Amino acid sequence: MTTSSHNPTPLLRGERGELLHALSEQRELLLITVRGITDAQAAQRTTASDLTLGGIIKHITRGEHVWMQIMVKGDGELPEGMLDMGQYDMADDETLTGLLNQYAAAARTTDQAVADLRDLDRRVPLPSTPWSPPETVHWSARRILLHLIRETAQHAGHADIIRESLDGASTTAQR
């Protein structure tokens, strides 16, 4: 299977455009790690970790989805599925193509939500999670975007290690 190039970031000027460009670059690095692999390879563990390439794509997709709900709704409610541990596993009935299509849709939603923002300083309450402090924490839309960039970069690195363990391919060699 080959992956198609991810849709480019909308042309936005200023800080929003720069942040979306940085996120787009990390998405591209992540997508390189699944270029040319099969569904079976996407579901295969290659390290001591339970993470798989398909599971990482699924998790990052869920991450973009829930963080945009948090940012756009701004109600402090826990988005459905945010704590679902199944988000890390590629299920038997899932395909890499399907997961990549869902990721592309989530990326488009994120890009549009950021384009529609009036202000990156908009602060929203974070949902209460088992690891949250007792008081409500507020993050700006900017911090949410920075978190998505960090999360995507971190998991792109994980994916690179998994891919290299799978067949010797690395992001650097595939660029």
JSON list of C-alpha atoms in Angstrom, two decimals:
[
{"chain": "A", "resi": 1, "resn": "MET", "atom": "CA", "xyz": [0.00, 0.00, 0.00]},
{"chain": "A", "resi": 2, "resn": "THR", "atom": "CA", "xyz": [1.20, 3.50, -0.68]},
{"chain": "A", "resi": 3, "resn": "THR", "atom": "CA", "xyz": [0.03, 6.54, 1.16]},
{"chain": "A", "resi": 4, "resn": "SER", "atom": "CA", "xyz": [-0.93, 9.67, -0.66]},
{"chain": "A", "resi": 5, "resn": "SER", "atom": "CA", "xyz": [0.55, 12.97, 0.33]},
{"chain": "A", "resi": 6, "resn": "HIS", "atom": "CA", "xyz": [-1.35, 14.64, 3.15]},
{"chain": "A", "resi": 7, "resn": "ASN", "atom": "CA", "xyz": [-3.35, 17.70, 2.20]},
{"chain": "A", "resi": 8, "resn": "PRO", "atom": "CA", "xyz": [-1.24, 20.82, 2.64]},
{"chain": "A", "resi": 9, "resn": "THR", "atom": "CA", "xyz": [-1.94, 23.16, 5.49]},
{"chain": "A", "resi": 10, "resn": "PRO", "atom": "CA", "xyz": [-4.34, 25.97, 4.57]},
{"chain": "A", "resi": 11, "resn": "LEU", "atom": "CA", "xyz": [-2.50, 29.11, 3.65]},
{"chain": "A", "resi": 12, "resn": "LEU", "atom": "CA", "xyz": [-2.82, 31.22, 6.75]},
{"chain": "A", "resi": 13, "resn": "ARG", "atom": "CA", "xyz": [-0.65, 34.13, 7.63]},
{"chain": "A", "resi": 14, "resn": "GLY", "atom": "CA", "xyz": [0.91, 34.79, 10.98]},
{"chain": "A", "resi": 15, "resn": "GLU", "atom": "CA", "xyz": [1.19, 32.60, 14.00]},
{"chain": "A", "resi": 16, "resn": "ARG", "atom": "CA", "xyz": [-1.74, 30.31, 13.17]},
{"chain": "A", "resi": 17, "resn": "GLY", "atom": "CA", "xyz": [-0.23, 29.56, 9.79]},
{"chain": "A", "resi": 18, "resn": "GLU", "atom": "CA", "xyz": [3.18, 28.89, 11.33]},
{"chain": "A", "resi": 19, "resn": "LEU", "atom": "CA", "xyz": [1.73, 26.55, 13.96]},
{"chain": "A", "resi": 20, "resn": "LEU", "atom": "CA", "xyz": [-0.33, 24.66, 11.38]},
{"chain": "A", "resi": 21, "resn": "HIS", "atom": "CA", "xyz": [2.72, 24.41, 9.13]},
{"chain": "A", "resi": 22, "resn": "ALA", "atom": "CA", "xyz": [4.74, 22.88, 12.01]},
{"chain": "A", "resi": 23, "resn": "LEU", "atom": "CA", "xyz": [1.91, 20.42, 12.72]},
{"chain": "A", "resi": 24, "resn": "SER", "atom": "CA", "xyz": [1.67, 19.54, 9.02]},
{"chain": "A", "resi": 25, "resn": "GLU", "atom": "CA", "xyz": [5.40, 18.80, 8.90]},
{"chain": "A", "resi": 26, "resn": "GLN", "atom": "CA", "xyz": [5.09, 16.40, 11.84]},
{"chain": "A", "resi": 27, "resn": "ARG", "atom": "CA", "xyz": [2.08, 14.74, 10.23]},
{"chain": "A", "resi": 28, "resn": "GLU", "atom": "CA", "xyz": [4.10, 14.20, 7.07]},
{"chain": "A", "resi": 29, "resn": "LEU", "atom": "CA", "xyz": [6.94, 12.57, 9.04]},
{"chain": "A", "resi": 30, "resn": "LEU", "atom": "CA", "xyz": [4.43, 10.26, 10.70]},
{"chain": "A", "resi": 31, "resn": "LEU", "atom": "CA", "xyz": [2.90, 9.32, 7.36]},
{"chain": "A", "resi": 32, "resn": "ILE", "atom": "CA", "xyz": [6.30, 8.43, 5.92]},
{"chain": "A", "resi": 33, "resn": "THR", "atom": "CA", "xyz": [6.58, 5.67, 8.51]},
{"chain": "A", "resi": 34, "resn": "VAL", "atom": "CA", "xyz": [3.58, 3.82, 7.06]},
{"chain": "A", "resi": 35, "resn": "ARG", "atom": "CA", "xyz": [4.48, 4.30, 3.41]},
{"chain": "A", "resi": 36, "resn": "GLY", "atom": "CA", "xyz": [4.42, 1.00, 1.54]},
{"chain": "A", "resi": 37, "resn": "ILE", "atom": "CA", "xyz": [3.38, -1.31, 4.37]},
{"chain": "A", "resi": 38, "resn": "THR", "atom": "CA", "xyz": [0.56, -3.83, 4.53]},
{"chain": "A", "resi": 39, "resn": "ASP", "atom": "CA", "xyz": [-2.29, -4.02, 7.02]},
{"chain": "A", "resi": 40, "resn": "ALA", "atom": "CA", "xyz": [-0.54, -6.95, 8.71]},
{"chain": "A", "resi": 41, "resn": "GLN", "atom": "CA", "xyz": [2.66, -4.93, 9.07]},
{"chain": "A", "resi": 42, "resn": "ALA", "atom": "CA", "xyz": [0.69, -1.95, 10.42]},
{"chain": "A", "resi": 43, "resn": "ALA", "atom": "CA", "xyz": [-0.73, -4.19, 13.15]},
{"chain": "A", "resi": 44, "resn": "GLN", "atom": "CA", "xyz": [2.58, -5.92, 13.97]},
{"chain": "A", "resi": 45, "resn": "ARG", "atom": "CA", "xyz": [4.47, -5.28, 17.22]},
{"chain": "A", "resi": 46, "resn": "THR", "atom": "CA", "xyz": [8.19, -4.94, 16.56]},
{"chain": "A", "resi": 47, "resn": "THR", "atom": "CA", "xyz": [9.50, -3.78, 19.94]},
{"chain": "A", "resi": 48, "resn": "ALA", "atom": "CA", "xyz": [8.89, -4.54, 23.60]},
{"chain": "A", "resi": 49, "resn": "SER", "atom": "CA", "xyz": [6.12, -1.92, 23.48]},
{"chain": "A", "resi": 50, "resn": "ASP", "atom": "CA", "xyz": [2.55, -2.80, 22.53]},
{"chain": "A", "resi": 51, "resn": "LEU", "atom": "CA", "xyz": [2.55, 0.11, 20.06]},
{"chain": "A", "resi": 52, "resn": "THR", "atom": "CA", "xyz": [2.07, -0.62, 16.37]},
{"chain": "A", "resi": 53, "resn": "LEU", "atom": "CA", "xyz": [2.12, 1.71, 13.38]},
{"chain": "A", "resi": 54, "resn": "GLY", "atom": "CA", "xyz": [-1.63, 1.33, 12.90]},
{"chain": "A", "resi": 55, "resn": "GLY", "atom": "CA", "xyz": [-2.23, 1.92, 16.60]},
{"chain": "A", "resi": 56, "resn": "ILE", "atom": "CA", "xyz": [-0.17, 5.11, 16.52]},
{"chain": "A", "resi": 57, "resn": "ILE", "atom": "CA", "xyz": [-2.12, 6.45, 13.52]},
{"chain": "A", "resi": 58, "resn": "LYS", "atom": "CA", "xyz": [-5.38, 5.59, 15.31]},
{"chain": "A", "resi": 59, "resn": "HIS", "atom": "CA", "xyz": [-4.23, 7.28, 18.54]},
{"chain": "A", "resi": 60, "resn": "ILE", "atom": "CA", "xyz": [-3.04, 10.46, 16.82]},
{"chain": "A", "resi": 61, "resn": "THR", "atom": "CA", "xyz": [-6.32, 10.64, 14.91]},
{"chain": "A", "resi": 62, "resn": "ARG", "atom": "CA", "xyz": [-8.26, 10.37, 18.17]},
{"chain": "A", "resi": 63, "resn": "GLY", "atom": "CA", "xyz": [-5.96, 12.97, 19.72]},
{"chain": "A", "resi": 64, "resn": "GLU", "atom": "CA", "xyz": [-6.64, 15.55, 17.01]},
{"chain": "A", "resi": 65, "resn": "HIS", "atom": "CA", "xyz": [-10.36, 14.81, 17.23]},
{"chain": "A", "resi": 66, "resn": "VAL", "atom": "CA", "xyz": [-10.68, 15.17, 21.01]},
{"chain": "A", "resi": 67, "resn": "TRP", "atom": "CA", "xyz": [-8.39, 18.21, 21.29]},
{"chain": "A", "resi": 68, "resn": "MET", "atom": "CA", "xyz": [-10.42, 20.04, 18.65]},
{"chain": "A", "resi": 69, "resn": "GLN", "atom": "CA", "xyz": [-13.60, 19.22, 20.57]},
{"chain": "A", "resi": 70, "resn": "ILE", "atom": "CA", "xyz": [-12.01, 20.61, 23.72]},
{"chain": "A", "resi": 71, "resn": "MET", "atom": "CA", "xyz": [-10.81, 23.74, 21.90]},
{"chain": "A", "resi": 72, "resn": "VAL", "atom": "CA", "xyz": [-13.96, 24.44, 19.89]},
{"chain": "A", "resi": 73, "resn": "LYS", "atom": "CA", "xyz": [-16.64, 23.54, 22.43]},
{"chain": "A", "resi": 74, "resn": "GLY", "atom": "CA", "xyz": [-14.77, 25.04, 25.35]},
{"chain": "A", "resi": 75, "resn": "ASP", "atom": "CA", "xyz": [-17.16, 23.43, 27.83]},
{"chain": "A", "resi": 76, "resn": "GLY", "atom": "CA", "xyz": [-14.66, 21.42, 29.88]},
{"chain": "A", "resi": 77, "resn": "GLU", "atom": "CA", "xyz": [-16.53, 18.20, 29.15]},
{"chain": "A", "resi": 78, "resn": "LEU", "atom": "CA", "xyz": [-14.59, 14.99, 28.56]},
{"chain": "A", "resi": 79, "resn": "PRO", "atom": "CA", "xyz": [-14.89, 14.15, 24.84]},
{"chain": "A", "resi": 80, "resn": "GLU", "atom": "CA", "xyz": [-16.24, 10.69, 24.09]},
{"chain": "A", "resi": 81, "resn": "GLY", "atom": "CA", "xyz": [-13.46, 8.15, 23.71]},
{"chain": "A", "resi": 82, "resn": "MET", "atom": "CA", "xyz": [-10.69, 10.36, 25.10]},
{"chain": "A", "resi": 83, "resn": "LEU", "atom": "CA", "xyz": [-9.77, 7.78, 27.75]},
{"chain": "A", "resi": 84, "resn": "ASP", "atom": "CA", "xyz": [-10.56, 4.69, 25.64]},
{"chain": "A", "resi": 85, "resn": "MET", "atom": "CA", "xyz": [-7.43, 2.54, 25.66]},
{"chain": "A", "resi": 86, "resn": "GLY", "atom": "CA", "xyz": [-8.59, 0.86, 22.44]},
{"chain": "A", "resi": 87, "resn": "GLN", "atom": "CA", "xyz": [-7.41, 3.97, 20.62]},
{"chain": "A", "resi": 88, "resn": "TYR", "atom": "CA", "xyz": [-3.87, 2.51, 20.73]},
{"chain": "A", "resi": 89, "resn": "ASP", "atom": "CA", "xyz": [-4.78, -0.76, 19.02]},
{"chain": "A", "resi": 90, "resn": "MET", "atom": "CA", "xyz": [-5.43, -1.49, 15.36]},
{"chain": "A", "resi": 91, "resn": "ALA", "atom": "CA", "xyz": [-8.48, -3.77, 15.51]},
{"chain": "A", "resi": 92, "resn": "ASP", "atom": "CA", "xyz": [-8.69, -6.88, 13.33]},
{"chain": "A", "resi": 93, "resn": "ASP", "atom": "CA", "xyz": [-11.43, -5.32, 11.18]},
{"chain": "A", "resi": 94, "resn": "GLU", "atom": "CA", "xyz": [-9.50, -2.07, 10.58]},
{"chain": "A", "resi": 95, "resn": "THR", "atom": "CA", "xyz": [-7.31, -1.35, 7.58]},
{"chain": "A", "resi": 96, "resn": "LEU", "atom": "CA", "xyz": [-4.40, 1.01, 7.28]},
{"chain": "A", "resi": 97, "resn": "THR", "atom": "CA", "xyz": [-6.18, 2.76, 4.41]},
{"chain": "A", "resi": 98, "resn": "GLY", "atom": "CA", "xyz": [-9.22, 3.30, 6.62]},
{"chain": "A", "resi": 99, "resn": "LEU", "atom": "CA", "xyz": [-7.11, 4.61, 9.49]},
{"chain": "A", "resi": 100, "resn": "LEU", "atom": "CA", "xyz": [-5.24, 6.97, 7.14]},
{"chain": "A", "resi": 101, "resn": "ASN", "atom": "CA", "xyz": [-8.52, 8.28, 5.73]},
{"chain": "A", "resi": 102, "resn": "GLN", "atom": "CA", "xyz": [-9.74, 8.97, 9.26]},
{"chain": "A", "resi": 103, "resn": "TYR", "atom": "CA", "xyz": [-6.44, 10.71, 10.05]},
{"chain": "A", "resi": 104, "resn": "ALA", "atom": "CA", "xyz": [-6.70, 12.90, 6.95]},
{"chain": "A", "resi": 105, "resn": "ALA", "atom": "CA", "xyz": [-10.27, 13.85, 7.95]},
{"chain": "A", "resi": 106, "resn": "ALA", "atom": "CA", "xyz": [-9.16, 14.69, 11.50]},
{"chain": "A", "resi": 107, "resn": "ALA", "atom": "CA", "xyz": [-6.30, 16.81, 10.13]},
{"chain": "A", "resi": 108, "resn": "ARG", "atom": "CA", "xyz": [-8.69, 18.73, 7.87]},
{"chain": "A", "resi": 109, "resn": "THR", "atom": "CA", "xyz": [-10.99, 19.32, 10.85]},
{"chain": "A", "resi": 110, "resn": "THR", "atom": "CA", "xyz": [-8.07, 20.61, 12.94]},
{"chain": "A", "resi": 111, "resn": "ASP", "atom": "CA", "xyz": [-6.84, 22.87, 10.15]},
{"chain": "A", "resi": 112, "resn": "GLN", "atom": "CA", "xyz": [-10.32, 24.33, 9.64]},
{"chain": "A", "resi": 113, "resn": "ALA", "atom": "CA", "xyz": [-10.94, 24.79, 13.37]},
{"chain": "A", "resi": 114, "resn": "VAL", "atom": "CA", "xyz": [-7.68, 26.71, 13.69]},
{"chain": "A", "resi": 115, "resn": "ALA", "atom": "CA", "xyz": [-8.46, 28.77, 10.58]},
{"chain": "A", "resi": 116, "resn": "ASP", "atom": "CA", "xyz": [-11.84, 29.67, 12.12]},
{"chain": "A", "resi": 117, "resn": "LEU", "atom": "CA", "xyz": [-10.35, 30.73, 15.46]},
{"chain": "A", "resi": 118, "resn": "ARG", "atom": "CA", "xyz": [-10.62, 34.39, 16.26]},
{"chain": "A", "resi": 119, "resn": "ASP", "atom": "CA", "xyz": [-7.82, 34.33, 18.79]},
{"chain": "A", "resi": 120, "resn": "LEU", "atom": "CA", "xyz": [-5.12, 31.85, 19.78]},
{"chain": "A", "resi": 121, "resn": "ASP", "atom": "CA", "xyz": [-5.30, 33.31, 23.29]},
{"chain": "A", "resi": 122, "resn": "ARG", "atom": "CA", "xyz": [-8.83, 31.90, 23.72]},
{"chain": "A", "resi": 123, "resn": "ARG", "atom": "CA", "xyz": [-8.71, 29.88, 26.92]},
{"chain": "A", "resi": 124, "resn": "VAL", "atom": "CA", "xyz": [-10.78, 26.78, 27.50]},
{"chain": "A", "resi": 125, "resn": "PRO", "atom": "CA", "xyz": [-11.19, 24.51, 30.52]},
{"chain": "A", "resi": 126, "resn": "LEU", "atom": "CA", "xyz": [-9.63, 21.09, 30.18]},
{"chain": "A", "resi": 127, "resn": "PRO", "atom": "CA", "xyz": [-11.77, 18.07, 31.03]},
{"chain": "A", "resi": 128, "resn": "SER", "atom": "CA", "xyz": [-11.22, 16.33, 34.33]},
{"chain": "A", "resi": 129, "resn": "THR", "atom": "CA", "xyz": [-9.14, 13.17, 33.96]},
{"chain": "A", "resi": 130, "resn": "PRO", "atom": "CA", "xyz": [-7.72, 10.74, 36.51]},
{"chain": "A", "resi": 131, "resn": "TRP", "atom": "CA", "xyz": [-4.37, 12.60, 36.32]},
{"chain": "A", "resi": 132, "resn": "SER", "atom": "CA", "xyz": [-5.84, 16.11, 36.53]},
{"chain": "A", "resi": 133, "resn": "PRO", "atom": "CA", "xyz": [-5.23, 18.36, 39.51]},
{"chain": "A", "resi": 134, "resn": "PRO", "atom": "CA", "xyz": [-8.30, 19.02, 41.67]},
{"chain": "A", "resi": 135, "resn": "GLU", "atom": "CA", "xyz": [-8.80, 22.53, 40.27]},
{"chain": "A", "resi": 136, "resn": "THR", "atom": "CA", "xyz": [-9.89, 23.20, 36.68]},
{"chain": "A", "resi": 137, "resn": "VAL", "atom": "CA", "xyz": [-6.98, 23.84, 34.33]},
{"chain": "A", "resi": 138, "resn": "HIS", "atom": "CA", "xyz": [-7.35, 26.22, 31.40]},
{"chain": "A", "resi": 139, "resn": "TRP", "atom": "CA", "xyz": [-5.28, 26.14, 28.22]},
{"chain": "A", "resi": 140, "resn": "SER", "atom": "CA", "xyz": [-5.16, 28.58, 25.35]},
{"chain": "A", "resi": 141, "resn": "ALA", "atom": "CA", "xyz": [-5.87, 27.42, 21.82]},
{"chain": "A", "resi": 142, "resn": "ARG", "atom": "CA", "xyz": [-2.18, 28.11, 21.17]},
{"chain": "A", "resi": 143, "resn": "ARG", "atom": "CA", "xyz": [-1.14, 25.67, 23.91]},
{"chain": "A", "resi": 144, "resn": "ILE", "atom": "CA", "xyz": [-3.51, 23.04, 22.53]},
{"chain": "A", "resi": 145, "resn": "LEU", "atom": "CA", "xyz": [-1.88, 23.39, 19.12]},
{"chain": "A", "resi": 146, "resn": "LEU", "atom": "CA", "xyz": [1.59, 23.21, 20.64]},
{"chain": "A", "resi": 147, "resn": "HIS", "atom": "CA", "xyz": [0.50, 20.07, 22.48]},
{"chain": "A", "resi": 148, "resn": "LEU", "atom": "CA", "xyz": [-0.70, 18.50, 19.21]},
{"chain": "A", "resi": 149, "resn": "ILE", "atom": "CA", "xyz": [2.61, 19.34, 17.55]},
{"chain": "A", "resi": 150, "resn": "ARG", "atom": "CA", "xyz": [4.55, 17.76, 20.43]},
{"chain": "A", "resi": 151, "resn": "GLU", "atom": "CA", "xyz": [2.32, 14.71, 20.57]},
{"chain": "A", "resi": 152, "resn": "THR", "atom": "CA", "xyz": [2.55, 14.14, 16.82]},
{"chain": "A", "resi": 153, "resn": "ALA", "atom": "CA", "xyz": [6.33, 14.59, 16.84]},
{"chain": "A", "resi": 154, "resn": "GLN", "atom": "CA", "xyz": [6.73, 12.21, 19.78]},
{"chain": "A", "resi": 155, "resn": "HIS", "atom": "CA", "xyz": [4.64, 9.51, 18.12]},
{"chain": "A", "resi": 156, "resn": "ALA", "atom": "CA", "xyz": [6.33, 10.05, 14.75]},
{"chain": "A", "resi": 157, "resn": "GLY", "atom": "CA", "xyz": [9.56, 9.15, 16.55]},
{"chain": "A", "resi": 158, "resn": "HIS", "atom": "CA", "xyz": [7.96, 6.06, 18.06]},
{"chain": "A", "resi": 159, "resn": "ALA", "atom": "CA", "xyz": [6.64, 5.11, 14.62]},
{"chain": "A", "resi": 160, "resn": "ASP", "atom": "CA", "xyz": [10.08, 5.55, 13.07]},
{"chain": "A", "resi": 161, "resn": "ILE", "atom": "CA", "xyz": [11.58, 3.10, 15.57]},
{"chain": "A", "resi": 162, "resn": "ILE", "atom": "CA", "xyz": [8.77, 0.61, 14.97]},
{"chain": "A", "resi": 163, "resn": "ARG", "atom": "CA", "xyz": [9.16, 0.87, 11.20]},
{"chain": "A", "resi": 164, "resn": "GLU", "atom": "CA", "xyz": [12.93, 0.48, 11.37]},
{"chain": "A", "resi": 165, "resn": "SER", "atom": "CA", "xyz": [12.46, -2.62, 13.56]},
{"chain": "A", "resi": 166, "resn": "LEU", "atom": "CA", "xyz": [9.89, -3.92, 11.07]},
{"chain": "A", "resi": 167, "resn": "ASP", "atom": "CA", "xyz": [11.91, -3.79, 7.87]},
{"chain": "A", "resi": 168, "resn": "GLY", "atom": "CA", "xyz": [14.90, -1.50, 8.30]},
{"chain": "A", "resi": 169, "resn": "ALA", "atom": "CA", "xyz": [13.23, 1.52, 6.68]},
{"chain": "A", "resi": 170, "resn": "SER", "atom": "CA", "xyz": [13.58, 4.89, 8.38]},
{"chain": "A", "resi": 171, "resn": "THR", "atom": "CA", "xyz": [11.94, 8.25, 7.88]},
{"chain": "A", "resi": 172, "resn": "THR", "atom": "CA", "xyz": [15.25, 9.85, 6.98]},
{"chain": "A", "resi": 173, "resn": "ALA", "atom": "CA", "xyz": [15.95, 7.29, 4.27]},
{"chain": "A", "resi": 174, "resn": "GLN", "atom": "CA", "xyz": [12.40, 7.56, 2.87]},
{"chain": "A", "resi": 175, "resn": "ARG", "atom": "CA", "xyz": [12.15, 11.34, 2.64]}
]
